[in-house]
């Protein structure tokens, strides 16, 4: 029969048996070894690898559709790019005009802006016309053609739901 006093005869705990205590000299030697290992250059472990094998022209994996999830609409990105280009062009034209006339007429920056304004307006007009043309082209719905092989059955149903309490009518 074991008594509490009998179970306490051994004063070692599970942590002490798993990690026996070291002397000060052993602890200092182990610490010095760990520090030296941490700061020593590890020459046998590569940090980068370049595979020089040639890539195949095509593989056995079929192509996968990549959905286009842009945060900005395509037309807005196009307008932004063209606006930046027009602004840079107008600034360069204005700087050229200023440089050409600096010695002759002593133009001010407001005079340069007045001379560059028609170029800026022309650029924005070109952007606006291009946007309108692109929208007119994309306004028509795309033509969808379905090619079927074998027996085909078409089911046409018109489903109408109206009201706060949904009342659905199916017409065939």
Tab-separated table of C-alpha atoms in Angstrom:
chain	number	residue	atom	x	y	z
A	1	UNK	CA	0.000	0.000	0.000
A	2	UNK	CA	1.422	3.340	-0.969
A	3	UNK	CA	1.123	6.300	1.294
A	4	UNK	CA	1.610	9.952	0.407
A	5	UNK	CA	4.858	9.938	2.323
A	6	UNK	CA	6.067	6.935	0.310
A	7	UNK	CA	5.311	8.643	-3.000
A	8	UNK	CA	7.258	11.751	-1.968
A	9	UNK	CA	10.449	9.860	-1.217
A	10	UNK	CA	11.880	10.733	-4.600
A	11	UNK	CA	12.098	14.508	-4.896
A	12	UNK	CA	12.825	14.527	-8.648
A	13	UNK	CA	10.093	15.786	-10.945
A	14	UNK	CA	9.302	14.816	-14.521
A	15	UNK	CA	10.924	18.017	-15.827
A	16	UNK	CA	14.143	17.253	-13.960
A	17	UNK	CA	14.327	13.723	-15.325
A	18	UNK	CA	13.700	14.924	-18.876
A	19	UNK	CA	16.287	17.743	-18.604
A	20	UNK	CA	18.897	16.976	-15.956
A	21	UNK	CA	20.497	19.985	-14.324
A	22	UNK	CA	23.870	21.071	-15.635
A	23	UNK	CA	26.768	22.478	-13.771
A	24	UNK	CA	27.781	26.067	-14.363
A	25	UNK	CA	30.722	24.969	-16.513
A	26	UNK	CA	28.509	22.673	-18.640
A	27	UNK	CA	25.905	25.421	-19.080
A	28	UNK	CA	28.570	27.951	-20.100
A	29	UNK	CA	30.096	25.490	-22.576
A	30	UNK	CA	26.685	24.710	-24.086
A	31	UNK	CA	25.844	28.423	-24.357
A	32	UNK	CA	29.193	29.107	-26.045
A	33	UNK	CA	28.560	26.228	-28.468
A	34	UNK	CA	25.068	27.510	-29.355
A	35	UNK	CA	26.293	31.080	-29.852
A	36	UNK	CA	29.178	29.917	-32.031
A	37	UNK	CA	26.825	27.756	-34.095
A	38	UNK	CA	24.388	30.655	-34.531
A	39	UNK	CA	27.041	33.091	-35.742
A	40	UNK	CA	29.167	30.710	-37.801
A	41	UNK	CA	28.766	30.833	-41.594
A	42	UNK	CA	26.876	27.809	-42.778
A	43	UNK	CA	28.577	27.088	-46.102
A	44	UNK	CA	26.990	23.755	-46.908
A	45	UNK	CA	23.357	24.976	-46.840
A	46	UNK	CA	22.399	26.713	-50.119
A	47	UNK	CA	20.226	29.804	-49.893
A	48	UNK	CA	19.221	29.861	-53.574
A	49	UNK	CA	18.991	27.407	-56.421
A	50	UNK	CA	18.645	28.089	-60.142
A	51	UNK	CA	17.275	25.269	-62.243
A	52	UNK	CA	19.001	25.473	-65.621
A	53	UNK	CA	16.989	22.702	-67.256
A	54	UNK	CA	15.114	24.011	-70.322
A	55	UNK	CA	11.379	24.443	-69.941
A	56	UNK	CA	9.125	22.417	-72.264
A	57	UNK	CA	7.222	24.263	-74.984
A	58	UNK	CA	3.962	22.893	-73.650
A	59	UNK	CA	2.938	20.395	-71.042
A	60	UNK	CA	0.169	17.908	-70.526
A	61	UNK	CA	-1.866	20.238	-68.304
A	62	UNK	CA	-4.776	21.844	-70.169
A	63	UNK	CA	-5.162	25.627	-69.992
A	64	UNK	CA	-7.321	26.933	-67.163
A	65	UNK	CA	-9.608	29.944	-67.441
A	66	UNK	CA	-8.226	32.830	-65.380
A	67	UNK	CA	-11.094	35.072	-64.245
A	68	UNK	CA	-10.446	38.794	-64.639
A	69	UNK	CA	-11.057	40.439	-61.272
A	70	UNK	CA	-9.930	44.018	-61.601
A	71	UNK	CA	-10.668	46.601	-58.971
A	72	UNK	CA	-10.809	49.413	-61.535
A	73	UNK	CA	-12.875	49.149	-64.728
A	74	UNK	CA	-10.861	48.886	-67.926
A	75	UNK	CA	-12.191	52.152	-69.323
A	76	UNK	CA	-11.259	54.052	-66.148
A	77	UNK	CA	-7.706	52.711	-66.221
A	78	UNK	CA	-7.413	53.669	-69.891
A	79	UNK	CA	-8.690	57.185	-69.250
A	80	UNK	CA	-6.267	57.584	-66.344
A	81	UNK	CA	-3.288	56.503	-68.445
A	82	UNK	CA	-4.240	58.787	-71.315
A	83	UNK	CA	-4.838	61.683	-68.914
A	84	UNK	CA	-1.373	61.284	-67.435
A	85	UNK	CA	0.130	61.125	-70.923
A	86	UNK	CA	-1.750	64.240	-72.027
A	87	UNK	CA	-0.693	66.081	-68.885
A	88	UNK	CA	2.966	65.167	-69.366
A	89	UNK	CA	2.802	66.124	-73.032
A	90	UNK	CA	1.157	69.435	-72.234
A	91	UNK	CA	3.758	70.185	-69.567
A	92	UNK	CA	6.570	69.420	-71.986
A	93	UNK	CA	5.000	71.562	-74.713
A	94	UNK	CA	4.517	74.392	-72.235
A	95	UNK	CA	8.103	74.100	-71.051
A	96	UNK	CA	9.269	74.143	-74.671
A	97	UNK	CA	7.238	77.239	-75.421
A	98	UNK	CA	8.623	78.916	-72.327
A	99	UNK	CA	12.174	77.978	-73.235
A	100	UNK	CA	11.742	79.208	-76.800
A	101	UNK	CA	10.255	82.537	-75.824
A	102	UNK	CA	12.051	83.211	-72.544
A	103	UNK	CA	14.603	85.512	-74.108
A	104	UNK	CA	12.189	87.184	-76.516
A	105	UNK	CA	9.003	88.073	-74.658
A	106	UNK	CA	9.556	87.323	-70.941
A	107	UNK	CA	6.416	85.162	-70.617
A	108	UNK	CA	5.062	84.375	-67.177
A	109	UNK	CA	3.859	80.956	-66.086
A	110	UNK	CA	0.278	82.069	-66.585
A	111	UNK	CA	1.164	82.986	-70.171
A	112	UNK	CA	2.686	79.554	-70.698
A	113	UNK	CA	-0.458	77.970	-69.228
A	114	UNK	CA	-2.566	80.051	-71.622
A	115	UNK	CA	-0.457	78.854	-74.555
A	116	UNK	CA	-0.599	75.217	-73.399
A	117	UNK	CA	-4.357	75.236	-72.708
A	118	UNK	CA	-5.363	74.480	-76.326
A	119	UNK	CA	-3.039	71.462	-76.381
A	120	UNK	CA	-4.461	70.183	-73.100
A	121	UNK	CA	-8.031	70.716	-74.319
A	122	UNK	CA	-7.241	68.882	-77.568
A	123	UNK	CA	-5.832	65.943	-75.628
A	124	UNK	CA	-8.884	65.702	-73.398
A	125	UNK	CA	-11.127	65.969	-76.451
A	126	UNK	CA	-9.290	63.044	-78.066
A	127	UNK	CA	-9.700	61.018	-74.863
A	128	UNK	CA	-13.424	61.818	-74.721
A	129	UNK	CA	-13.990	60.879	-78.362
A	130	UNK	CA	-12.053	57.630	-77.920
A	131	UNK	CA	-14.114	56.768	-74.851
A	132	UNK	CA	-17.381	57.420	-76.688
A	133	UNK	CA	-16.285	55.289	-79.667
A	134	UNK	CA	-15.267	52.417	-77.392
A	135	UNK	CA	-18.547	52.577	-75.479
A	136	UNK	CA	-20.579	52.579	-78.695
A	137	UNK	CA	-18.667	49.527	-79.901
A	138	UNK	CA	-19.198	47.649	-76.624
A	139	UNK	CA	-22.824	48.771	-76.190
A	140	UNK	CA	-24.129	46.108	-78.573
A	141	UNK	CA	-24.477	42.732	-76.878
A	142	UNK	CA	-22.045	40.103	-78.070
A	143	UNK	CA	-23.339	37.583	-80.568
A	144	UNK	CA	-23.609	34.169	-78.975
A	145	UNK	CA	-23.880	31.116	-81.197
A	146	UNK	CA	-24.554	27.684	-79.765
A	147	UNK	CA	-23.584	24.650	-81.825
A	148	UNK	CA	-25.270	21.441	-80.722
A	149	UNK	CA	-24.670	17.872	-81.801
A	150	UNK	CA	-27.346	15.248	-81.370
A	151	UNK	CA	-30.911	15.677	-80.158
A	152	UNK	CA	-31.612	19.028	-78.549
A	153	UNK	CA	-34.673	20.025	-76.536
A	154	UNK	CA	-35.277	23.687	-75.766
A	155	UNK	CA	-37.391	24.651	-72.764
A	156	UNK	CA	-38.560	28.248	-72.665
A	157	UNK	CA	-40.052	29.486	-69.406
A	158	UNK	CA	-40.799	33.004	-68.265
A	159	UNK	CA	-40.742	33.329	-64.496
A	160	UNK	CA	-42.258	36.453	-62.958
A	161	UNK	CA	-42.097	37.247	-59.255
A	162	UNK	CA	-43.926	40.283	-57.901
A	163	UNK	CA	-45.027	41.795	-54.651
A	164	UNK	CA	-43.863	41.884	-51.044
A	165	UNK	CA	-45.269	38.407	-50.581
A	166	UNK	CA	-43.671	36.641	-53.519
A	167	UNK	CA	-46.163	35.381	-56.051
A	168	UNK	CA	-44.392	33.473	-58.787
A	169	UNK	CA	-45.966	32.794	-62.183
A	170	UNK	CA	-44.372	30.383	-64.617
A	171	UNK	CA	-45.487	30.672	-68.228
A	172	UNK	CA	-44.525	27.999	-70.736
